[in-house]
Coordinates of C-alpha atoms in Angstrom, one line a residue:
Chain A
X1 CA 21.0 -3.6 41.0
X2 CA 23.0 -5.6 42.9
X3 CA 24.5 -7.6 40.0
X4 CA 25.4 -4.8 38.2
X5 CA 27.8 -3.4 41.4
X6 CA 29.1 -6.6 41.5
X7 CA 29.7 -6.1 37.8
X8 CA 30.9 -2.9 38.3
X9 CA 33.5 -4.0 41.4
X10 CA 34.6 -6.9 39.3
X11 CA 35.7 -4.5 36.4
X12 CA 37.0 -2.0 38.8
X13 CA 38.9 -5.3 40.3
X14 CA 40.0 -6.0 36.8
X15 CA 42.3 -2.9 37.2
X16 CA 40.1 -0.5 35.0
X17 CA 40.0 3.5 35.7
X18 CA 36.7 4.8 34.7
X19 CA 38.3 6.2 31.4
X20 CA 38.9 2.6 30.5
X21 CA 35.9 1.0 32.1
X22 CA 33.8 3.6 29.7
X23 CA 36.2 2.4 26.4
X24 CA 35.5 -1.1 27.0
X25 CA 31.7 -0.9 26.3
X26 CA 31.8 -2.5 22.4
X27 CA 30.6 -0.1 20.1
X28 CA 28.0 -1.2 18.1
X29 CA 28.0 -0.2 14.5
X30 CA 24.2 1.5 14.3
X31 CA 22.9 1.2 10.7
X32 CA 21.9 4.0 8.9
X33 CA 18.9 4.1 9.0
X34 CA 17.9 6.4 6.2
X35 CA 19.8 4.3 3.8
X36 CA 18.0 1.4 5.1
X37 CA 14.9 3.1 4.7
X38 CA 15.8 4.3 1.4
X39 CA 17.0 0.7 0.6
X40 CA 13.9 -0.4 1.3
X41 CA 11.4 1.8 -0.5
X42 CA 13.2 1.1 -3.2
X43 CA 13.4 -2.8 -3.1
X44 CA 9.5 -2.9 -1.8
X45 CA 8.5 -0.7 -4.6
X46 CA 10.6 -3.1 -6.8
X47 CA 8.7 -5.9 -5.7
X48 CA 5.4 -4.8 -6.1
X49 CA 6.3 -3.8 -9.6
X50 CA 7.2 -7.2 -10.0
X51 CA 3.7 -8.4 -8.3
X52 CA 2.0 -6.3 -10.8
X53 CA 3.8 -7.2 -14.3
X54 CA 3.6 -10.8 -13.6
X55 CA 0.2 -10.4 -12.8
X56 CA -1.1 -9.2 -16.1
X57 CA 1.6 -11.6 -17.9
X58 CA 0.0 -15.0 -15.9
X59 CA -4.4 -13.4 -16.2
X60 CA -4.0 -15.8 -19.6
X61 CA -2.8 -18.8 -17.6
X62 CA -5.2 -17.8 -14.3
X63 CA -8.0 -18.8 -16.3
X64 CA -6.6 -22.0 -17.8
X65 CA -8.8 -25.0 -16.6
X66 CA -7.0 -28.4 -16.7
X67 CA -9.5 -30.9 -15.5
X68 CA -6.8 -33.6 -15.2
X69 CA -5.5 -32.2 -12.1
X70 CA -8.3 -30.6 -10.0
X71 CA -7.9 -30.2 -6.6
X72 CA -4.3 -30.9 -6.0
X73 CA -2.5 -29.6 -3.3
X74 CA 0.3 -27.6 -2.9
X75 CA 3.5 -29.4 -4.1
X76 CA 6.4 -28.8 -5.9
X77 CA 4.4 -28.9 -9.3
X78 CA 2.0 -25.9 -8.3
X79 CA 2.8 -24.1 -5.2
X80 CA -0.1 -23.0 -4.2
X81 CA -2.3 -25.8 -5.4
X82 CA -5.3 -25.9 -7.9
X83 CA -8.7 -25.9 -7.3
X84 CA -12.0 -27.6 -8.6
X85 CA -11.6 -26.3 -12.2
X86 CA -8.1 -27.5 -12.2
X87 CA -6.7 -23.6 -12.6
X88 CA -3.5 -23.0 -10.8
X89 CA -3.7 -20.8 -7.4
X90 CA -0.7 -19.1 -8.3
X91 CA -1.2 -17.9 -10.9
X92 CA -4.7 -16.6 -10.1
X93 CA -3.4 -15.5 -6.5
X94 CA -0.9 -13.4 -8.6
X95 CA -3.5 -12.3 -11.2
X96 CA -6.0 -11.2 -8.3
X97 CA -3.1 -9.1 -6.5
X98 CA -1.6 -7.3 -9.4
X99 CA -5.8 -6.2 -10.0
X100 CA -5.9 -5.3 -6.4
X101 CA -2.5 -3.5 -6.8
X102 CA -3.7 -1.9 -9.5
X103 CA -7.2 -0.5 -8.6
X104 CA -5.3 0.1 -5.1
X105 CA -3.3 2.8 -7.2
X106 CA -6.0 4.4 -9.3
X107 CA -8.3 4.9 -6.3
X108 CA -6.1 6.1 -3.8
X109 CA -4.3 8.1 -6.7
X110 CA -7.9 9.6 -7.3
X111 CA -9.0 10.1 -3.4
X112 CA -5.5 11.8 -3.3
X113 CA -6.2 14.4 -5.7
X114 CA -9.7 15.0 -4.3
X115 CA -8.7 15.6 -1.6
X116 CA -5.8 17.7 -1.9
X117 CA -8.6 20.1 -4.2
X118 CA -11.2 19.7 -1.2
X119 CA -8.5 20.2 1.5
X120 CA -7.1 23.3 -0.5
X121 CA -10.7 25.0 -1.4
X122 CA -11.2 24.6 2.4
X123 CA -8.3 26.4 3.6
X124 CA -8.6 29.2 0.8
X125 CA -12.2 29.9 0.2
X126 CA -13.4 31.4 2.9
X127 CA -15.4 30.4 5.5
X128 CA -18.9 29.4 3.7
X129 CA -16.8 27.1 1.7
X130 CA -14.3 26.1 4.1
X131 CA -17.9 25.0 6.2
X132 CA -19.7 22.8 3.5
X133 CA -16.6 21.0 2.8
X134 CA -15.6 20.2 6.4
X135 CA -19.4 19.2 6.9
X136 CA -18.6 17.0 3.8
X137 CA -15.7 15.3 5.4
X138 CA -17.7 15.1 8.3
X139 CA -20.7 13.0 6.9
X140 CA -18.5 10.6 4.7
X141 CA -16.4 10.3 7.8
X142 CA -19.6 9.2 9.3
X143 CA -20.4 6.6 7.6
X144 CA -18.5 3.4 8.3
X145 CA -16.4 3.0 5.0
X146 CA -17.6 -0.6 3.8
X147 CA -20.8 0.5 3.2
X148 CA -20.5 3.7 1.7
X149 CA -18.2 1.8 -0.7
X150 CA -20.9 -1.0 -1.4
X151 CA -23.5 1.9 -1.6
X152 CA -21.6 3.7 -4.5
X153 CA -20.3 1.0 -6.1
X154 CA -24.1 -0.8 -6.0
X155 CA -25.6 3.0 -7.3
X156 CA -22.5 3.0 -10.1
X157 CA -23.6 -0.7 -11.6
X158 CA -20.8 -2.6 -9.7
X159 CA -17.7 -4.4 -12.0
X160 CA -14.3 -2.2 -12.2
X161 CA -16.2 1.2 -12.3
X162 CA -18.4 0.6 -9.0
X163 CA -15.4 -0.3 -7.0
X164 CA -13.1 2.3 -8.2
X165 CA -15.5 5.1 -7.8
X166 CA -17.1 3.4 -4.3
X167 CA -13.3 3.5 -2.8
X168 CA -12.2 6.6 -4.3
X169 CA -14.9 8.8 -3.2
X170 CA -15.0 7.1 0.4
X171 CA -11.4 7.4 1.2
X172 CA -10.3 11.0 0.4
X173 CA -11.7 12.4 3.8
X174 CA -8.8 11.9 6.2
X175 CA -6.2 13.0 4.0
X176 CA -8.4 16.4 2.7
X177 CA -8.1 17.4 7.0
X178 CA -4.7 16.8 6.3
X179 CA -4.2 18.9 4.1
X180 CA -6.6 21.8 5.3
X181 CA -5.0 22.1 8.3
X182 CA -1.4 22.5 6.5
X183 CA -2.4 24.8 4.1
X184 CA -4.5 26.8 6.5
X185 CA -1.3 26.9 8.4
X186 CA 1.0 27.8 5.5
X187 CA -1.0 30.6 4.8
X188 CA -0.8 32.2 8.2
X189 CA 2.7 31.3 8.0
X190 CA 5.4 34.5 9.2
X191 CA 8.2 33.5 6.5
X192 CA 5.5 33.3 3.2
X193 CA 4.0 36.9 4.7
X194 CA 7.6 38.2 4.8
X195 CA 8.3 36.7 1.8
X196 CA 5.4 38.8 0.3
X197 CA 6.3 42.1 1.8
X198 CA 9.9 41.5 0.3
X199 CA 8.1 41.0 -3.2
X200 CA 7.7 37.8 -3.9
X201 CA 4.7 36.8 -5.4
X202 CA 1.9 34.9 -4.6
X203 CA 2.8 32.0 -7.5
X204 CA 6.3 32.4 -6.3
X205 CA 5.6 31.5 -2.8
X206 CA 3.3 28.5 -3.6
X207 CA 6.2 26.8 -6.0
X208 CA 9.2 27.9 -3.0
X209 CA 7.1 27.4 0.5
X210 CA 3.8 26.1 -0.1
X211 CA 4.7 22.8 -2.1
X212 CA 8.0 21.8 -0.3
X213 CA 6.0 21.9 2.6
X214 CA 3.0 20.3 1.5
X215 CA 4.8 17.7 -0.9
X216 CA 5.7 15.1 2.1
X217 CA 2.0 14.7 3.8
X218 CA 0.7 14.3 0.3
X219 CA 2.9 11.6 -0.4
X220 CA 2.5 9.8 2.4
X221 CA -0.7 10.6 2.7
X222 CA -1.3 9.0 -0.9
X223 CA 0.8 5.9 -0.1
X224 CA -1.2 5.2 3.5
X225 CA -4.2 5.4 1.1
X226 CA -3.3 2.1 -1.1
X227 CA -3.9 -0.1 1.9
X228 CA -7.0 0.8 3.2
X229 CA -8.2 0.8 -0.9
X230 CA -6.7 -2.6 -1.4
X231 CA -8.3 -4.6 1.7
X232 CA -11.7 -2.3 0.9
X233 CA -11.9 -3.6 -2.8
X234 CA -10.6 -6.9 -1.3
X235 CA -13.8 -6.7 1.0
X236 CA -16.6 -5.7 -1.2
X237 CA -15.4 -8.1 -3.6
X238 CA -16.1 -10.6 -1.1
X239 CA -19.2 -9.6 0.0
X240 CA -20.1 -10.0 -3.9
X241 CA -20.8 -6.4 -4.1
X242 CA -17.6 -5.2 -6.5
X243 CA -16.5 -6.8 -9.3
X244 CA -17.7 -9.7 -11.1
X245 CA -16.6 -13.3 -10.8
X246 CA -15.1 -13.7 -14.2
X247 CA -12.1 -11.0 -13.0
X248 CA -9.5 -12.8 -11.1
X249 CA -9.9 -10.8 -8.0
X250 CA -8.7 -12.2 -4.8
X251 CA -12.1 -10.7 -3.1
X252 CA -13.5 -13.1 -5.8
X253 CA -11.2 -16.4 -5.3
X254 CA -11.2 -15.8 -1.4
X255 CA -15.2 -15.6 -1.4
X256 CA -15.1 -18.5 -4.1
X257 CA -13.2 -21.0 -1.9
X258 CA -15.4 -20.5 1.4
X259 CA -17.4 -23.3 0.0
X260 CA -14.6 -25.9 -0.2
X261 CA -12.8 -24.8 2.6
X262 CA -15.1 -27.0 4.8
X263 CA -14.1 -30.0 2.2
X264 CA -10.3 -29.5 3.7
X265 CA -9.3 -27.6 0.8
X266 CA -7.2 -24.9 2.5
X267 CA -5.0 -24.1 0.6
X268 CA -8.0 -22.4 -1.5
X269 CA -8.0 -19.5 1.1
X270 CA -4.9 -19.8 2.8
X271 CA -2.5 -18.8 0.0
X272 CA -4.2 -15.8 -1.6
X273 CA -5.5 -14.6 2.0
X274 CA -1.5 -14.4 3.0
X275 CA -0.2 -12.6 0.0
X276 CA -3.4 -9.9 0.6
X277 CA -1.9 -9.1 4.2
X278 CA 1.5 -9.3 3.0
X279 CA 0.9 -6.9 0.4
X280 CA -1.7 -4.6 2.3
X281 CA 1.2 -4.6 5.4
X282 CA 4.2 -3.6 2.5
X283 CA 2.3 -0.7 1.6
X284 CA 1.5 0.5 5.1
X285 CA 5.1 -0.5 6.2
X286 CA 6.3 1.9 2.9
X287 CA 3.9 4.6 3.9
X288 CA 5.6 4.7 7.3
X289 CA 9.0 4.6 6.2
X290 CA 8.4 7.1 3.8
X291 CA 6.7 9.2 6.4
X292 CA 9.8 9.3 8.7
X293 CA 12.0 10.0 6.1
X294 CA 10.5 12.6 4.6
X295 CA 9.3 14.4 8.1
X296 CA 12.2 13.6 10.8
X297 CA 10.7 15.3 13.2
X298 CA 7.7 13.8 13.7
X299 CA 9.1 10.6 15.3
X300 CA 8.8 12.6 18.5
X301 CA 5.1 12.6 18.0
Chain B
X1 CA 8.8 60.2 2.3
X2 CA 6.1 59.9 5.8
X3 CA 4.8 56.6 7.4
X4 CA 1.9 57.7 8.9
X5 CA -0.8 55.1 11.2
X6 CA -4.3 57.8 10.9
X7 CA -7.1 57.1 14.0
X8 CA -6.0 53.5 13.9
X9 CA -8.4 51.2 15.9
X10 CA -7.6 47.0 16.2
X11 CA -8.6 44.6 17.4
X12 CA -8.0 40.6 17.3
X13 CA -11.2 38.3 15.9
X14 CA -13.7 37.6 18.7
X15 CA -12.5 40.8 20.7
X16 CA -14.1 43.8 19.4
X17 CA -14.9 44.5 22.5
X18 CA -11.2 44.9 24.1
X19 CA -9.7 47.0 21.2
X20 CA -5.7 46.4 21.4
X21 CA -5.5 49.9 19.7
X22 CA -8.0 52.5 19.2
X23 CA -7.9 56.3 17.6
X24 CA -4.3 56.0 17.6
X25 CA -2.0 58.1 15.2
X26 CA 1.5 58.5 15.3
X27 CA 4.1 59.4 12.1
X28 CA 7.2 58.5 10.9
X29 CA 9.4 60.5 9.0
X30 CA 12.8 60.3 6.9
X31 CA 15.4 59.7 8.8
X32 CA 13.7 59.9 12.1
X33 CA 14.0 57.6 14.6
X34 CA 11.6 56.7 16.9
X35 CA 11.2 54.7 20.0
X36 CA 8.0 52.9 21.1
X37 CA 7.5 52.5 24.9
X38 CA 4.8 50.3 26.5
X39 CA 4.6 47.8 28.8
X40 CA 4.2 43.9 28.0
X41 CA 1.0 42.9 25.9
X42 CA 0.2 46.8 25.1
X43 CA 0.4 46.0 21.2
X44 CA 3.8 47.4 20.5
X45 CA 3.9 44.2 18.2
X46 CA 0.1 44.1 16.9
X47 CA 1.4 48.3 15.6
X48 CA 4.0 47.4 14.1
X49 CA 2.6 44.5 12.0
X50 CA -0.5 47.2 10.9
X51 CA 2.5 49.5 10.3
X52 CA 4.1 47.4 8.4
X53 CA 1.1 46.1 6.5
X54 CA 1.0 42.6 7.9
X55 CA -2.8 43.4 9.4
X56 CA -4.8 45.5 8.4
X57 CA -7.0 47.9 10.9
X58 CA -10.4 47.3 11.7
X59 CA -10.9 51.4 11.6
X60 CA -8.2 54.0 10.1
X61 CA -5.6 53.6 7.7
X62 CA -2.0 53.2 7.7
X63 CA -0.5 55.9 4.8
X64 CA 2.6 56.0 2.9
X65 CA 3.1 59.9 1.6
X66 CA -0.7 59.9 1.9
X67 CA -1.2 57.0 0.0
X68 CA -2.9 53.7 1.5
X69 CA -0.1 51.1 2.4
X70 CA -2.3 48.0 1.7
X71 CA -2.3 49.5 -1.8
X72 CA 1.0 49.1 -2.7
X73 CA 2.4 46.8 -4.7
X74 CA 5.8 44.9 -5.1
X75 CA 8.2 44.6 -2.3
X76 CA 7.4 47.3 0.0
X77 CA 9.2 50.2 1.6
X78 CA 8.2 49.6 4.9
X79 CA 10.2 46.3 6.6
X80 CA 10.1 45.1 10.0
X81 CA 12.5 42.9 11.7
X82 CA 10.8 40.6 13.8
X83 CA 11.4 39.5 17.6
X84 CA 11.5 36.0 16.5
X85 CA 13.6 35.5 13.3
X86 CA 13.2 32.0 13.4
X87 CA 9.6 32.2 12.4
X88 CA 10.3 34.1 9.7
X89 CA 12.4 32.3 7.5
X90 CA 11.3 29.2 5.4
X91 CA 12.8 25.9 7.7
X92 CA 13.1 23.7 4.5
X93 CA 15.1 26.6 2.4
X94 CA 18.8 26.8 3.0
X95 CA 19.9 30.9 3.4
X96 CA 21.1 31.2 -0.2
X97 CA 17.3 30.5 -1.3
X98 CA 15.4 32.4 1.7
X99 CA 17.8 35.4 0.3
X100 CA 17.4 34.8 -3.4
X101 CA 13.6 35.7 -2.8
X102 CA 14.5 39.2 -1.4
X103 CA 17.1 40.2 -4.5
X104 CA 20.5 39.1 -2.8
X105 CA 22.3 41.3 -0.1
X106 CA 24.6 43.8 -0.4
X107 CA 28.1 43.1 0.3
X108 CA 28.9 46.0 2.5
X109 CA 26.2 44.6 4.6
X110 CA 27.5 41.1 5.2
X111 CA 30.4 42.4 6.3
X112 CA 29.6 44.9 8.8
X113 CA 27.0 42.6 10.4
X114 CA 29.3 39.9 10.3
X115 CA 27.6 37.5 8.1
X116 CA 29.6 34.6 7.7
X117 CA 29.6 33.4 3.5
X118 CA 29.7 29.8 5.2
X119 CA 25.9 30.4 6.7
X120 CA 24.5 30.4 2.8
X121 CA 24.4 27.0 2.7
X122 CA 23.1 26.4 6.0
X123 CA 19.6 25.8 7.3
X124 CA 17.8 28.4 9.8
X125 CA 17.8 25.7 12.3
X126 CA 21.8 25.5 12.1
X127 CA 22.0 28.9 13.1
X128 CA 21.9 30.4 16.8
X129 CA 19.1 33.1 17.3
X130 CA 21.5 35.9 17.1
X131 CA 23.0 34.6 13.8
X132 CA 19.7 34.4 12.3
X133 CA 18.6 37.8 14.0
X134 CA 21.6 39.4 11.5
X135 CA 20.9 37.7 9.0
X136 CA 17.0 38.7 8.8
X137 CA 18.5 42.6 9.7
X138 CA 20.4 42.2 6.2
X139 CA 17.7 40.8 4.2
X140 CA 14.9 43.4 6.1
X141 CA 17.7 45.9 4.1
X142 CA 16.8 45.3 0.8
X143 CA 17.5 48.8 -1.9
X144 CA 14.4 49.4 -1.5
X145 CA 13.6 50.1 2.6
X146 CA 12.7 53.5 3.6
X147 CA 11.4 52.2 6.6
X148 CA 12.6 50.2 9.3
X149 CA 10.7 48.4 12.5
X150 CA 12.8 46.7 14.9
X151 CA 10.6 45.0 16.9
X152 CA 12.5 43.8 19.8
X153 CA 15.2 42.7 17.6
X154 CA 18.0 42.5 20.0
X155 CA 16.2 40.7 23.6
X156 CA 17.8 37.4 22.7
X157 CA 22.1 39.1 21.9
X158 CA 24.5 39.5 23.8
X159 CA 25.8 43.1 25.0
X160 CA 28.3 43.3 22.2
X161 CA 26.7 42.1 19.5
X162 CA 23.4 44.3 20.7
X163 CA 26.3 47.4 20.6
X164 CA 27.3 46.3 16.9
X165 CA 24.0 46.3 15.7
X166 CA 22.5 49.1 16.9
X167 CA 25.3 51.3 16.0
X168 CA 24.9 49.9 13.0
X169 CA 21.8 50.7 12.1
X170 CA 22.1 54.4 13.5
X171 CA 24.6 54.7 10.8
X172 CA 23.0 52.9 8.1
X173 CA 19.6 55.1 9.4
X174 CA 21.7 58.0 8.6
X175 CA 23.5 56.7 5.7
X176 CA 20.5 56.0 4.1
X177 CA 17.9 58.6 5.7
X178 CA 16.0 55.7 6.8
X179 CA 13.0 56.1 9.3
X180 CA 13.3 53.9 12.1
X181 CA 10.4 52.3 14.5
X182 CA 12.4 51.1 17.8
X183 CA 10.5 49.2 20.2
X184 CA 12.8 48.0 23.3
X185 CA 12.1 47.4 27.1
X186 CA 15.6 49.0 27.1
X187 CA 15.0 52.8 28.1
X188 CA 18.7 53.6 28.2
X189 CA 18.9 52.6 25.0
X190 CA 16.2 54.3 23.4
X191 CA 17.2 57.4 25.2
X192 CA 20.2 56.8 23.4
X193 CA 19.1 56.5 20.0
X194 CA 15.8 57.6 19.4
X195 CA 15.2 61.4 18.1
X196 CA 11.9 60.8 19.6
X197 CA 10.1 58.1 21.8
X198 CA 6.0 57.3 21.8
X199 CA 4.1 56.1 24.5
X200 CA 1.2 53.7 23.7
X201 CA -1.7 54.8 25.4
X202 CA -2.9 52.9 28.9
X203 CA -5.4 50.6 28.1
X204 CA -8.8 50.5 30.3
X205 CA -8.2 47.0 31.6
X206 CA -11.6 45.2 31.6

């Protein structure tokens, strides 16, 4: 307090009316941060593409073994190392995200549907309906998600199908309240009752007011999904109850190099364990973004 | 053409027991205007939503030349003009589209309520209350209206734009024989303009 009259007499002293005192105060340039945003989504997206191609190019050279150079670690030849087989980490790291990435998008892309059906029959049924399904959401709520995911993926024989179908039918809940409580809303909504009287009809108003208004939590709704998919197929894969040992998974190479980490072979875990968080955090950082972009508003929440 | 509400009784979910209305009939007719008085939380509003066929009541029927409202299909001759335009317009749709949906205006109308061309391309949140309040007066106008209910359309305007409108729609009522529901806390007004003014009944307060 004190320092700032002093700074405020010394300015004064300094000859300054307030007018001028006010003009002296450097303006700082604020990005924009919508094109920032936009920026981005678009280079994140971009990069995760990237993850993913490369992936599926290097699965050949993720299984290579070389047992001339086992156990090396990280150096300029192979940047993450290699381990007892002699394969090269980064290649394998790559090869287990670009899986990861891609079971991440089928499940949450199939949670997202089901639950924009459940969340929909919910809010349009009726009440009987509207009560199974929230009792629904309720019970797989209820259940902590890794082991409803190792249950179903156990009951559906494990490998790809068990922790697709395990993930996508344990994730959908959260998102289907979403979306029940919006529609719900939008049908009580004055402007689509209006819109009604003044002759609209019904397929009319879902395509102008329905949609636009449902479009944004859907999508971010589906993006916010990938993360928790990835680190839950990450997890069960660990635990040795998703898919098999042959698929470069990083569950798989993460649960593989527990037993060598104690030999001081690190960079095993260390490497693939990072570009997991990185990735998981880039989709929940996108999901955000997106979010705030596509719903202003609710940064007053 | 007759806007009739026949022993209407209603009453909001989980309160059948405190009816908001109850054996209630009134009528409107061509070119009639009428004015409905009652105090605060009577259900001036909750009548004018069944009248308009936004509800439906519990008991009774709301007929249009004898013919059940809920019944009709299409855009429908009865309109109302709510007491909060901004609720009734789509947020995310700029003017142009929100208007689109109800078939366009009519020039003549624009003009004499002082639409601006410039508002088209405008959001509802870009527009002050009384802007919007127009604008949803126009597009409560479509060819089509027989019936108009102005629910408290003019609490939030200013004394010269509440003079413009309502001498508008006195002439357009005219113009057009159009039946008019006027619900206003403003008795010289209503004394005004109304042909006739309807009391809501006193409800037993429980």
């Amino acid at each position: 307090m004190r320092l700032c009259e002093n700074e405020q007499q010394k300015r004064r002293d300094e000859g300054g009316t307030g007018r001028n005192r006010k003009m002296r105060i450097p303006r700082v340039k604020e990005p924009n941060r919508r094109k920032s945003t936009i920026f981005f989504l678009f280079a994140a997206v971009l990069f995760l593409a990237a993850v993913t191609v490369a992936g599926i190019l290097l699965e050949g050279r993720a299984a290579e073994t070389d047992f001339t150079r086992t156990n090396l670690a990280p150096g300029p030849g192979c940047l993450f190392g290699t381990d007892w087989m002699g394969r090269d980490m980064f290649a394998r790291t790559l090869a287990g995200l670009s899986l990861s990435i891609r079971i991440g998008i089928l499940t949450a892309a199939v949670s997202a549907v089901i639950a924009l059906l459940a969340g929909t029959a919910a809010a349009v049924l009726g009440r009987k309906a509207d009560a199974v399904i929230s009792w629904c959401i309720d019970l797989v709520m209820g259940i902590p998600h890794i082991l409803l995911v190792m249950l179903i993926s156990i009951a559906c024989g494990r490998g790809f199908t068990g922790v697709v179908a395990g993930v996508a039918l344990s994730h959908w809940c959260s998102l289907a309240r979403v979306i029940r409580g919006e529609v719900i809303q939008l049908c009580q909504a004055p402007y689509i009752l209006v819109a009604e009287k003044l002759g609209a009809s019904k397929l009319q108003n879902v395509r102008r007011h329905m949609i636009p208004h449902l479009l944004p939590q859907f999508l971010t709704g589906l993006i916010l999904l990938f993360p928790h998919a990835i680190l839950h197929e990450a997890s069960v894969t660990f635990l040795g109850f998703g898919l098999s040992s042959e698929q470069p998974a990083i569950g798989v190479i993460l649960s593989e190099s527990m037993q060598y980490l104690t030999t001081g072979r690190w960079w095993l875990a260390l490497f693939p364990g990072i570009s997991l968080a990185l990735t998981v955090l880039l989709f929940a950082i996108l999901g955000e973004r997106l979010r705030l972009l596509l719903d202003p508003a609710s940064i007053h929440e | 053409m007759i806007l009739e509400a026949r022993d209407v009784t209603f009453y909001y979910p989980g309160r059948r027991k405190t009816p908001i209305l109850e054996n209630f009939s009134m009528t409107v007719e061509d070119g009639e205007r009428v004015g409905l008085k009652a105090p605060s939380g009577r259900g001036k509003t909750t009548l004018c939503r069944l009248l308009a066929g936004y509800e439906k009541p519990r008991k009774g029927e709301i007929l249009l030349d004898g013919r059940l409202l809920s019944g009709h299909k299409g855009a429908c001759p009865v309109q109302m003009v709510w007491q909060h335009p901004e609720t009734v317009v789509d947020p995310l749709l700029r003017l142009r589209d929100t208007l689109a949906e109800a078939g366009g205006i009519d020039p003549e109308l624009t003009e004499k309520l002082h639409i601006e061309e410039g508002w088209m391309e405008r959001f509802p949140s870009e527009l002050s209350g009384g802007e919007l309040q127009r604008f949803c007066l126009a597009r409560a106008l479509i060819p089509g209206t027989r019936f108009l209910l102005c629910d408290e359309i003019s609490a939030m305007l200013d004394l010269v734009t509440q003079a413009q409108i309502w001498n508008f729609l006195l002439e357009e009522s005219e113009k057009r024989n159009l039946g008019l529901l006027i619900v206003s806390h403003n008795e010289a007004l209503m004394e005004r303009l109304c042909t006739r003014i309807v009391e809501l009944p006193w409800k037993k307060v429980v």
